[in-house]
Coordinates of N, CA and C in Angstrom, one line a residue:
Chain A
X1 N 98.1 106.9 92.6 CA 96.7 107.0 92.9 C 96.6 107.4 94.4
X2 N 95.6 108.4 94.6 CA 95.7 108.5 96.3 C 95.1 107.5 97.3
X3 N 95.0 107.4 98.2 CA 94.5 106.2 99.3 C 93.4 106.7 99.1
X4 N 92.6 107.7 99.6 CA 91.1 108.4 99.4 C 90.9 109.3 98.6
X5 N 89.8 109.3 97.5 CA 89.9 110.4 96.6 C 88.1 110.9 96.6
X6 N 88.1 112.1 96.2 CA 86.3 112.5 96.4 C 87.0 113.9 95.5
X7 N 85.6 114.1 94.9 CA 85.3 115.1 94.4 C 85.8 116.5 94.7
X8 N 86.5 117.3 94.3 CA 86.9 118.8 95.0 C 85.6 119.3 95.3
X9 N 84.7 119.7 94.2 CA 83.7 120.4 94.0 C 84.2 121.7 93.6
X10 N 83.8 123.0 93.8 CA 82.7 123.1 94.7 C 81.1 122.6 94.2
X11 N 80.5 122.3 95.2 CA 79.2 121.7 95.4 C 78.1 123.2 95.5
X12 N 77.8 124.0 94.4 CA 77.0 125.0 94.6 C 75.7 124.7 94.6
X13 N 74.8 124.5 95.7 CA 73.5 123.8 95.8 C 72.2 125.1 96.7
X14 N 70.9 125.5 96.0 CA 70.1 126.0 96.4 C 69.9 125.6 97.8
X15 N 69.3 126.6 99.2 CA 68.9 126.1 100.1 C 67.4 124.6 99.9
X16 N 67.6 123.9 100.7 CA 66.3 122.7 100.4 C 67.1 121.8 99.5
X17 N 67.8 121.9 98.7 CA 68.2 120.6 97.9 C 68.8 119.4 98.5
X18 N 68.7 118.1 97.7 CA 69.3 117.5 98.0 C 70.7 116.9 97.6
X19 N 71.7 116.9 97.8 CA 73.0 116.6 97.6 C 74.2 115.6 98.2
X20 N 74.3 115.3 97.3 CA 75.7 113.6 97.4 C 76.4 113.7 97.0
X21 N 77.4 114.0 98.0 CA 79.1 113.1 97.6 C 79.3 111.9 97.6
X22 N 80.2 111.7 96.7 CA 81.3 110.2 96.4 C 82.3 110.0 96.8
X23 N 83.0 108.9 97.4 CA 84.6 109.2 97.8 C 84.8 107.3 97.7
X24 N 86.2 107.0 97.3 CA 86.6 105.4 96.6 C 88.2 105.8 97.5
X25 N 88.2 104.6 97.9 CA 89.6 104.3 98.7 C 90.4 103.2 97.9
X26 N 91.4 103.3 98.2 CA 92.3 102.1 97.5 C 92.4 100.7 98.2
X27 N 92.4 100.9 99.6 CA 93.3 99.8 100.0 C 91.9 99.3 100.8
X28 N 92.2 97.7 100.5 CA 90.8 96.9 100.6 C 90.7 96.5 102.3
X29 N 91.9 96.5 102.7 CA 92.0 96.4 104.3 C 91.6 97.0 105.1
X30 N 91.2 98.5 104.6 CA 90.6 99.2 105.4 C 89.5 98.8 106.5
X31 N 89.5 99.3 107.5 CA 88.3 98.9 108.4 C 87.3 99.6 109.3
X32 N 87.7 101.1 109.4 CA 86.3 101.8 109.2 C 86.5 103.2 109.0
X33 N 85.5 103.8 109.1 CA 85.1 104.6 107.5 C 84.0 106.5 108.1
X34 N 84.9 107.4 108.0 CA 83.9 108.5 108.5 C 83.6 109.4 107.6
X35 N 82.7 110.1 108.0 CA 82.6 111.5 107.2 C 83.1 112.8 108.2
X36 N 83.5 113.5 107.9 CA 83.8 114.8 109.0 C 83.6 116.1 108.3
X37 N 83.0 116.8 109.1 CA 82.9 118.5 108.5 C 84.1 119.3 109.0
X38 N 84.8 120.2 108.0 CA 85.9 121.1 108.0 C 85.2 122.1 108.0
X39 N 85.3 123.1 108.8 CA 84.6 124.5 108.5 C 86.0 125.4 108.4
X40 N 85.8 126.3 107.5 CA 87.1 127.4 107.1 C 87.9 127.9 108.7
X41 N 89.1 126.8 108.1 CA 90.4 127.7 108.9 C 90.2 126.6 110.8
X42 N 89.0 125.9 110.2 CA 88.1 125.4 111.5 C 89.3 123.7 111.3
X43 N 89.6 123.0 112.9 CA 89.8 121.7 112.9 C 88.0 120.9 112.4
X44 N 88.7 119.6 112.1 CA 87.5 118.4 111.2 C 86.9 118.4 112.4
X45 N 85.4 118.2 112.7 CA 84.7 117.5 113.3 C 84.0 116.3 112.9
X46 N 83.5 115.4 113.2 CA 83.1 114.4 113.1 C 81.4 114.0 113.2
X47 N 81.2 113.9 111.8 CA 80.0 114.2 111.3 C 79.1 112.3 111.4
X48 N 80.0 112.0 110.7 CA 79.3 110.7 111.3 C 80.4 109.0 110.7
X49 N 80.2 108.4 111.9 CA 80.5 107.2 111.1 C 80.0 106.6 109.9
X50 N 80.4 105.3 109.1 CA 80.0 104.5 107.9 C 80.1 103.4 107.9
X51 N 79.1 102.6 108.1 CA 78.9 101.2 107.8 C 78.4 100.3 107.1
X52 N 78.6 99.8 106.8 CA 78.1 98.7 105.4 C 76.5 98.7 105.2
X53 N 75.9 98.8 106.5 CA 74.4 98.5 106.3 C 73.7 99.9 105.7
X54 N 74.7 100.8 106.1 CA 74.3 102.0 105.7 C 73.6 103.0 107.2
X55 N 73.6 104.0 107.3 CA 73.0 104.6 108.3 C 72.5 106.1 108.2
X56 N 71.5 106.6 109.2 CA 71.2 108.0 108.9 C 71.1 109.0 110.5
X57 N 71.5 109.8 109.8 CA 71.4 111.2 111.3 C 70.7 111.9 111.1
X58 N 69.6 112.4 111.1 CA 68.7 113.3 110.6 C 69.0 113.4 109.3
X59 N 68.9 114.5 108.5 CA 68.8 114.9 107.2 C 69.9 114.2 106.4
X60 N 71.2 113.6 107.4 CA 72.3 113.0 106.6 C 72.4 111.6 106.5
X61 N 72.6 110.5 105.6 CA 72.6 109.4 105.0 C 73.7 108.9 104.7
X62 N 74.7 108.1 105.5 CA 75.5 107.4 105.3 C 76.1 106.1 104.3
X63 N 76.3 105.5 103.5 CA 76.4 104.2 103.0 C 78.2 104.0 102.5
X64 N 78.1 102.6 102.6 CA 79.6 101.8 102.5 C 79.3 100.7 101.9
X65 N 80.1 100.5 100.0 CA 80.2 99.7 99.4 C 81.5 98.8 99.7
X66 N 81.7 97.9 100.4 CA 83.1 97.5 100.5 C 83.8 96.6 99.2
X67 N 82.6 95.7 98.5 CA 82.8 95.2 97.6 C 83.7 96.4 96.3
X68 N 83.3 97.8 96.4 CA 83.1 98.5 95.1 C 84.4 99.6 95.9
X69 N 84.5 99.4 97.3 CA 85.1 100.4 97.8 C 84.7 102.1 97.8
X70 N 83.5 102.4 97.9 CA 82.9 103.5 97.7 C 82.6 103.7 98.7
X71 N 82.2 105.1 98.8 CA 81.7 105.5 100.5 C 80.5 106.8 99.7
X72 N 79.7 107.1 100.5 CA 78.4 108.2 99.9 C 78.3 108.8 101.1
X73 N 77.9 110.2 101.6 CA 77.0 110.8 101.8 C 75.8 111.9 101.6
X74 N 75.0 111.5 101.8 CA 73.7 111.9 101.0 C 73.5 113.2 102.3
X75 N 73.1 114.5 101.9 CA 72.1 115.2 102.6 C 71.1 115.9 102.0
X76 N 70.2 115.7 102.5 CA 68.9 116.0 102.5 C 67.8 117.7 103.0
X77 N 67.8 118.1 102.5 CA 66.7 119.8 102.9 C 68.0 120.8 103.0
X78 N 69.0 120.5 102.5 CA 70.1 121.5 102.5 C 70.0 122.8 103.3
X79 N 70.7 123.6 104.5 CA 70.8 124.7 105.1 C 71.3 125.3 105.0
X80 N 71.8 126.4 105.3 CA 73.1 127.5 104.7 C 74.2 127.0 105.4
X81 N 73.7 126.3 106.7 CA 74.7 126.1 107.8 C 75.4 124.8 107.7
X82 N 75.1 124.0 106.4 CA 75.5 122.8 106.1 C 76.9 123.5 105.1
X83 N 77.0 124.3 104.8 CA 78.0 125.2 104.1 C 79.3 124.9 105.0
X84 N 80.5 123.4 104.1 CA 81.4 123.5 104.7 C 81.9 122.9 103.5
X85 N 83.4 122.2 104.2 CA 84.2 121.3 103.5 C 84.1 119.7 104.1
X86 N 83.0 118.6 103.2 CA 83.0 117.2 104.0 C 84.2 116.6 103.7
X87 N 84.8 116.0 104.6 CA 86.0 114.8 104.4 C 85.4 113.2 104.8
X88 N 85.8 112.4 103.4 CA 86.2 111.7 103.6 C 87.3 110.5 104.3
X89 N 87.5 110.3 105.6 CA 88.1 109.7 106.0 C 88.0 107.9 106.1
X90 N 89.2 107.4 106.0 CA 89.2 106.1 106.0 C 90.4 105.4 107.2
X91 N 89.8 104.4 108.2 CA 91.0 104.2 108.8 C 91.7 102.7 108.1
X92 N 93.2 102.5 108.4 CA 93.8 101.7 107.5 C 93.6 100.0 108.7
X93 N 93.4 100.7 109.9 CA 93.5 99.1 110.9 C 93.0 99.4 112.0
X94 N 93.1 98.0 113.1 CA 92.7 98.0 114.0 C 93.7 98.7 114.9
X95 N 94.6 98.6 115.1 CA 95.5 99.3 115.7 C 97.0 99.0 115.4
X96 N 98.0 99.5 116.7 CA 98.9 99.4 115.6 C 99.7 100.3 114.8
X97 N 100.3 99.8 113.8 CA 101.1 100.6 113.2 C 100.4 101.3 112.0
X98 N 98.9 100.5 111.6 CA 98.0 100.8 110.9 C 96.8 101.6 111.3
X99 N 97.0 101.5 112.5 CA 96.0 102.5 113.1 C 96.2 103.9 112.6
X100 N 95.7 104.4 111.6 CA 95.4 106.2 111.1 C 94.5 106.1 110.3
X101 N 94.3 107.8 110.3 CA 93.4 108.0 109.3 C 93.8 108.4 108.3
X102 N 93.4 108.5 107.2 CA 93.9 108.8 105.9 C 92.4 109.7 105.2
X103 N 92.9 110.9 105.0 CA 91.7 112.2 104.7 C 91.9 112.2 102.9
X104 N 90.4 112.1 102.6 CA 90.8 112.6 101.5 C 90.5 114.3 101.5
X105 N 90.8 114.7 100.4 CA 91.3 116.1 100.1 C 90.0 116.6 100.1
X106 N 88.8 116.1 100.4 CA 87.7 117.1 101.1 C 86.5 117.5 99.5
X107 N 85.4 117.6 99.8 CA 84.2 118.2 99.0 C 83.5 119.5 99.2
X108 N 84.1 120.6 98.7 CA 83.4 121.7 99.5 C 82.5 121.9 99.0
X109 N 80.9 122.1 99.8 CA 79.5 122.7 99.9 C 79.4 123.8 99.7
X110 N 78.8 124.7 99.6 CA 78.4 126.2 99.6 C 76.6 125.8 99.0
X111 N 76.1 126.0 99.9 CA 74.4 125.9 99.8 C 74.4 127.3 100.0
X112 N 73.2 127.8 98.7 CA 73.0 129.3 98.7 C 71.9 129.8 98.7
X113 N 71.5 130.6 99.3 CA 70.1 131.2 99.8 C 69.2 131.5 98.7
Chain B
X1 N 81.8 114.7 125.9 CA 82.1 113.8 125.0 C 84.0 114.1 125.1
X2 N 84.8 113.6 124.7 CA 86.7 113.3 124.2 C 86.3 115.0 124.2
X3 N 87.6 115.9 124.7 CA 88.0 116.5 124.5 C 89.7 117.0 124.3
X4 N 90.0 117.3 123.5 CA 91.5 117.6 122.8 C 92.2 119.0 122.7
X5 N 92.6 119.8 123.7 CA 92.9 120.9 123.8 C 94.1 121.2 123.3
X6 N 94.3 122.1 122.3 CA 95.8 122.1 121.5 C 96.3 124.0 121.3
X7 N 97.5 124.2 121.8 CA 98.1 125.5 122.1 C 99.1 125.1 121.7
X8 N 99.5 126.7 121.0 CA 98.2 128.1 120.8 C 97.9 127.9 119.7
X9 N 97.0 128.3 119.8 CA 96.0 128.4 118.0 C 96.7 129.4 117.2
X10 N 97.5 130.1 117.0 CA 98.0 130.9 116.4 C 99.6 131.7 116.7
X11 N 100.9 131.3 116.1 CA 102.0 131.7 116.4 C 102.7 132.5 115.3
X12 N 103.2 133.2 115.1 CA 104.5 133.9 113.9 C 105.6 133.8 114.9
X13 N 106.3 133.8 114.1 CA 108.0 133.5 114.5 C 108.6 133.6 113.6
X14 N 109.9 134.1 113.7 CA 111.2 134.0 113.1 C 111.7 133.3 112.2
X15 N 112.3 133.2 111.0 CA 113.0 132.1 110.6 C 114.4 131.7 111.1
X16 N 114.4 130.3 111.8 CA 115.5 130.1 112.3 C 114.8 129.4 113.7
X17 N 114.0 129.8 114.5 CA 113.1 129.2 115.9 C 112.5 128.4 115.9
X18 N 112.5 128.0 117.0 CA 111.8 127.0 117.2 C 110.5 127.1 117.6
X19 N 109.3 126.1 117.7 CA 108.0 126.6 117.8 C 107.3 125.4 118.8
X20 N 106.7 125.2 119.9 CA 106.6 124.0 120.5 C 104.7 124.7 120.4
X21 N 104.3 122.7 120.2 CA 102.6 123.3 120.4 C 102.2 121.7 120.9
X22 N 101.7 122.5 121.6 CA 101.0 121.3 122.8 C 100.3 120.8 122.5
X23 N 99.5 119.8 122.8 CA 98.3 118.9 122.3 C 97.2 118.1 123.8
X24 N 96.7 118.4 124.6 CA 96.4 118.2 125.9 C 95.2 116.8 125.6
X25 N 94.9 115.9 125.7 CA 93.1 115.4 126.0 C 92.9 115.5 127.5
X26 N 91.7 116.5 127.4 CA 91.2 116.7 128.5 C 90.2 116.0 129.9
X27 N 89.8 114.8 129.2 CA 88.9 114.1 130.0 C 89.2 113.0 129.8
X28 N 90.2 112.2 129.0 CA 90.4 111.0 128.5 C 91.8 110.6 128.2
X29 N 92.0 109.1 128.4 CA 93.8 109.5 128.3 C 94.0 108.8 126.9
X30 N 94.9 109.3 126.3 CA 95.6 108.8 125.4 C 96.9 108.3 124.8
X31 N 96.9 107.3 124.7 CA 98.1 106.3 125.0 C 98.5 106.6 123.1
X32 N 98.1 107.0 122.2 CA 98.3 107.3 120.9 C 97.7 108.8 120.7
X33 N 98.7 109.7 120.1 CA 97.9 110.7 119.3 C 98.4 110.9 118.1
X34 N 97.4 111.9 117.3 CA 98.2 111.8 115.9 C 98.5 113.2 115.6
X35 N 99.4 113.7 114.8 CA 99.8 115.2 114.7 C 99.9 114.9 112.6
X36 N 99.0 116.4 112.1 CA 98.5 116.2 110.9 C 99.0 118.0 110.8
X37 N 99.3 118.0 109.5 CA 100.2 119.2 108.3 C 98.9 119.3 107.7
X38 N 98.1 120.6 107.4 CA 96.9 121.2 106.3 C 98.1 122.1 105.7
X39 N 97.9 122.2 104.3 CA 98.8 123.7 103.6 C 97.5 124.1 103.3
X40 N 97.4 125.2 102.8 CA 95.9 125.7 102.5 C 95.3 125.0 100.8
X41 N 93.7 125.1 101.2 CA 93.2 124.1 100.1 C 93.4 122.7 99.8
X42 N 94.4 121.7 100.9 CA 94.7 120.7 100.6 C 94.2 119.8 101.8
X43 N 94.4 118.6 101.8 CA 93.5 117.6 103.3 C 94.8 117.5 104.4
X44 N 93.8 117.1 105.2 CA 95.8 117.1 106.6 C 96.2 115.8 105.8
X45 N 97.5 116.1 106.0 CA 98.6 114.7 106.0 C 99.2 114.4 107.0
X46 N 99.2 113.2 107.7 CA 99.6 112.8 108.6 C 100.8 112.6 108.9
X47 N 101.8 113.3 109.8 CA 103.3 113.3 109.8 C 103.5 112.4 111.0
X48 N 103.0 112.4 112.3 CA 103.9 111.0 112.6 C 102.8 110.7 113.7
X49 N 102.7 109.8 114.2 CA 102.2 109.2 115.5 C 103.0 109.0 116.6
X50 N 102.1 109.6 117.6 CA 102.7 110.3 119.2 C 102.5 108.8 119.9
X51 N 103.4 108.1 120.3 CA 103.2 106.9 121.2 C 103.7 107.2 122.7
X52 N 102.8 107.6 123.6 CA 103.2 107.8 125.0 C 104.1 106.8 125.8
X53 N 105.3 107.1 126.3 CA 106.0 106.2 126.4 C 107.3 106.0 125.8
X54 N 107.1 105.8 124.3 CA 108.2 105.5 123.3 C 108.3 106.7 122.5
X55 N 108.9 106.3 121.4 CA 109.5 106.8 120.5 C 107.8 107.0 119.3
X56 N 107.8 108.2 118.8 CA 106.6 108.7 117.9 C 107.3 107.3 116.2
X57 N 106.5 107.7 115.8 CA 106.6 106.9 114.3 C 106.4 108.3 113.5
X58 N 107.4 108.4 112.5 CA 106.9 109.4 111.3 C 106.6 108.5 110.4
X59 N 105.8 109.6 109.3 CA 105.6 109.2 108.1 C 107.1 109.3 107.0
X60 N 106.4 108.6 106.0 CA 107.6 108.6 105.2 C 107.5 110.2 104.6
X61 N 109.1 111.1 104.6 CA 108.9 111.8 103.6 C 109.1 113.4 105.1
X62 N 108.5 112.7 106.4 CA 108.5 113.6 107.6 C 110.2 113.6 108.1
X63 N 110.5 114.3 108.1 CA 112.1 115.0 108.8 C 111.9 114.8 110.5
X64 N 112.0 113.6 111.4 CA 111.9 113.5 113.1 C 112.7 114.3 113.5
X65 N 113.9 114.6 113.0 CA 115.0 115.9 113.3 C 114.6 117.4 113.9
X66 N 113.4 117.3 112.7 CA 112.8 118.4 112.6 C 111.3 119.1 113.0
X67 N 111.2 117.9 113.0 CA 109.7 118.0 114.1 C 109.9 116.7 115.2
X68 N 110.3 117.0 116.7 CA 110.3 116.7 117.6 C 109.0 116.1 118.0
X69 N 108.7 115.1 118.5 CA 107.2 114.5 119.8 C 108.1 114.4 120.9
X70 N 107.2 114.4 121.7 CA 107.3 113.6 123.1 C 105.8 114.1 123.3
X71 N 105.9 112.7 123.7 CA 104.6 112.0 124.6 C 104.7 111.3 126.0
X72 N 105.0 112.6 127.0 CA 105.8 112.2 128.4 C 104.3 111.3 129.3
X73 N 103.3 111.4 128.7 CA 102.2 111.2 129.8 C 101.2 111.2 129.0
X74 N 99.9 110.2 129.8 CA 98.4 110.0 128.9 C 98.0 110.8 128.2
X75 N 98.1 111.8 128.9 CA 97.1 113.4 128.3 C 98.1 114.3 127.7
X76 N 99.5 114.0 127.5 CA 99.9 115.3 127.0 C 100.8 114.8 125.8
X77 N 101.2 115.3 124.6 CA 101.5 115.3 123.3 C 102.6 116.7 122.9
X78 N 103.5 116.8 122.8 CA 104.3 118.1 122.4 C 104.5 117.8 120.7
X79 N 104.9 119.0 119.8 CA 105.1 119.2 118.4 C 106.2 120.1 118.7
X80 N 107.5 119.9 118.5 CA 108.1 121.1 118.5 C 109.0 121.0 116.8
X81 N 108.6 122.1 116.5 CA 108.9 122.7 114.8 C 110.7 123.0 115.2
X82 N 111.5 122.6 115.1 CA 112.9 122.7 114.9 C 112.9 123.9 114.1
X83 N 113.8 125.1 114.0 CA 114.7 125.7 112.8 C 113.9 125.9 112.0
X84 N 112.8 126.6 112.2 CA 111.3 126.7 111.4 C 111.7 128.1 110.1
X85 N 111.1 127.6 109.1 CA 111.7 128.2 107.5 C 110.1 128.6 107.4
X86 N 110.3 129.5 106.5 CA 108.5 129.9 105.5 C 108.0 128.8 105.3
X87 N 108.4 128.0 104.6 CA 108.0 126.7 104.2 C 107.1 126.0 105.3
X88 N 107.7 126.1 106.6 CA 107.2 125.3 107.5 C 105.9 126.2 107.8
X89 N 105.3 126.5 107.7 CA 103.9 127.6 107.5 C 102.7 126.9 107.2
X90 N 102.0 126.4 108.2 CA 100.8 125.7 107.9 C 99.9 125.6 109.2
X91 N 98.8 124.8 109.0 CA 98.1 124.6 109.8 C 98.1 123.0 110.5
X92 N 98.7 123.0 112.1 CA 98.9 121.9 112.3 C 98.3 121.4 113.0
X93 N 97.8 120.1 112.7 CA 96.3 119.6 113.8 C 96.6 118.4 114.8
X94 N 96.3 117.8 115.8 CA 96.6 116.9 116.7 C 95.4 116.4 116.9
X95 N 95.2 115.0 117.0 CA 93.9 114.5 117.3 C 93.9 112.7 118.1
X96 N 93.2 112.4 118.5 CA 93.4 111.6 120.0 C 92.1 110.6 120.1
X97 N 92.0 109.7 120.3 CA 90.6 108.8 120.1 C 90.7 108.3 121.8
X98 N 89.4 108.4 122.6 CA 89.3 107.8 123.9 C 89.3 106.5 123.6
X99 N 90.5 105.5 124.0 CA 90.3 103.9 123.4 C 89.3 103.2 124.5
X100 N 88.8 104.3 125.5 CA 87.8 103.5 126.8 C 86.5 103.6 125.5
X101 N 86.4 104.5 125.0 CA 85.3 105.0 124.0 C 84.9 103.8 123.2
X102 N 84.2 104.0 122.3 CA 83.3 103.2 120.7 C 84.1 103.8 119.4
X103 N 84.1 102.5 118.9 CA 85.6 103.2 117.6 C 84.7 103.7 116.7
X104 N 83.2 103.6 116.3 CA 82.6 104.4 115.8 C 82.1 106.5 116.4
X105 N 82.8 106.7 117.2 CA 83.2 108.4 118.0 C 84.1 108.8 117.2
X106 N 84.6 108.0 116.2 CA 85.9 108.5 115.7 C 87.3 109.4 116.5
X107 N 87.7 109.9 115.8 CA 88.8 110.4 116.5 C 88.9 112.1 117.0
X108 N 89.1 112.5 117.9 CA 89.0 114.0 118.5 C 90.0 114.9 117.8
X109 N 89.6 116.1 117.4 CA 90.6 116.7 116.9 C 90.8 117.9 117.8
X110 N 91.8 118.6 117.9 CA 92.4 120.0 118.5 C 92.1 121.3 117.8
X111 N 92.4 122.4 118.0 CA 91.7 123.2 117.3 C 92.4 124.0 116.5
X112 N 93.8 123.6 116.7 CA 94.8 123.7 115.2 C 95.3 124.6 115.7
X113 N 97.0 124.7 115.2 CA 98.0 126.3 115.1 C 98.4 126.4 113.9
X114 N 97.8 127.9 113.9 CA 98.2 128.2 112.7 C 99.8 129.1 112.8
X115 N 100.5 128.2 112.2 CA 102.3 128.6 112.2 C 102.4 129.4 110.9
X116 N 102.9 130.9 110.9 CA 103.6 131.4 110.3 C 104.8 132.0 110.2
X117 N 105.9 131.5 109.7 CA 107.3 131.7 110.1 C 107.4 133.1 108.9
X118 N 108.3 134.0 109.2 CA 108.3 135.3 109.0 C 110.2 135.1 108.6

């Protein structure tokens, strides 16, 4: 089973829609939790952190089940420019030898005009 | 904000050469960096951690023989691809967290070499 797993997709979604990924980790030690945008051929940027209480960035929606080990991001009014690959990232510790990230294999978007 | 400057973005080479690709943070020092393998369509996998000072940590399954670190100094990070084969053909990413920073910034990434061995 992989450490982080999410949806391949692709995610083909009308401009304005709303759309959510899923992503479930294995290892319960984990201790915190990102989303990052991949754009083609592009390094990840960092789209936002995840926290248990849940959080939001404008149109995007974060939440963290730790009990269930799920992670969600929700976005909202969809743009053409939201058109990427989201990753799931999870880090395994505080530091250390456990300090990494561990990517899952990514959700690709294509929002279509 | 963390900046992570990584050269060159783009190399071909020989089979048989070697390939060295730098990893710089530009405003912030980093006492850890991480150097990550993308093959196309698949997520980075993390091949070893850059520890400034000492000796990097690979992953299991990563050849240290064959991919060289040094981490002579805060800011700088080297990757050098040993004896590089087709196979070794990917996109390789470096990325660096300011630990003065908020561990919710997550971690900086570089802007990737793409290695083509010929």
């Amino acid at each position: 089973r992989k450490e982080v797993e999410q949806d391949p997709g692709p995610f083909n979604v009308p401009e304005g829609a709303t759309v959510a990924f899923n992503c479930t980790y294995s290892n319960s030690a984990s201790q915190s939790f990102f989303w990052y945008r991949q754009d083609c051929r592009k390094e990840p940027k960092l789209l936002m952190s995840v926290y248990s209480s849940g959080n939001e960035d404008g149109r995007f929606t974060a939440q963290l089940n730790r009990a269930s080990q799920y992670i969600s991001l929700l976005i909202r009014d969809s743009k053409l420019s939201d058109s990427a690959t989201y990753l799931c990232v999870v880090n395994k510790g505080y530091g250390g030898a456990t300090n990494k990230l561990i990517f899952g294999t990514g959700t690709l978007l294509a929002v279509q005009p | 904000g963390a900046v992570v400057s990584q050269h060159p973005s783009r190399v071909i080479c020989k089979s048989g050469t070697s390939v060295k690709i730098e990893c710089r943070s530009l405003d912030f020092q980093a006492t850890t960096m991480f150097w990550y393998r993308q093959f196309p369509k698949q997520s980075l996998m993390l091949m070893a951690t850059s520890n400034e000072g000492s000796k990097a940590t690979y992953e299991q399954g990563v050849e240290k023989d064959k991919f060289l670190i040094n981490h002579a100094s805060l800011t700088l990070s080297t990757l050098t691809v040993t004896s590089a084969h087709p196979e070794d053909s990917s996109f390789y990413i470096c990325s660096a967290r300011d630990v003065a920073g908020q561990a919710s910034r997550g971690y900086t990434f570089g802007s990737g070499t793409r290695l083509t061995v010929v």
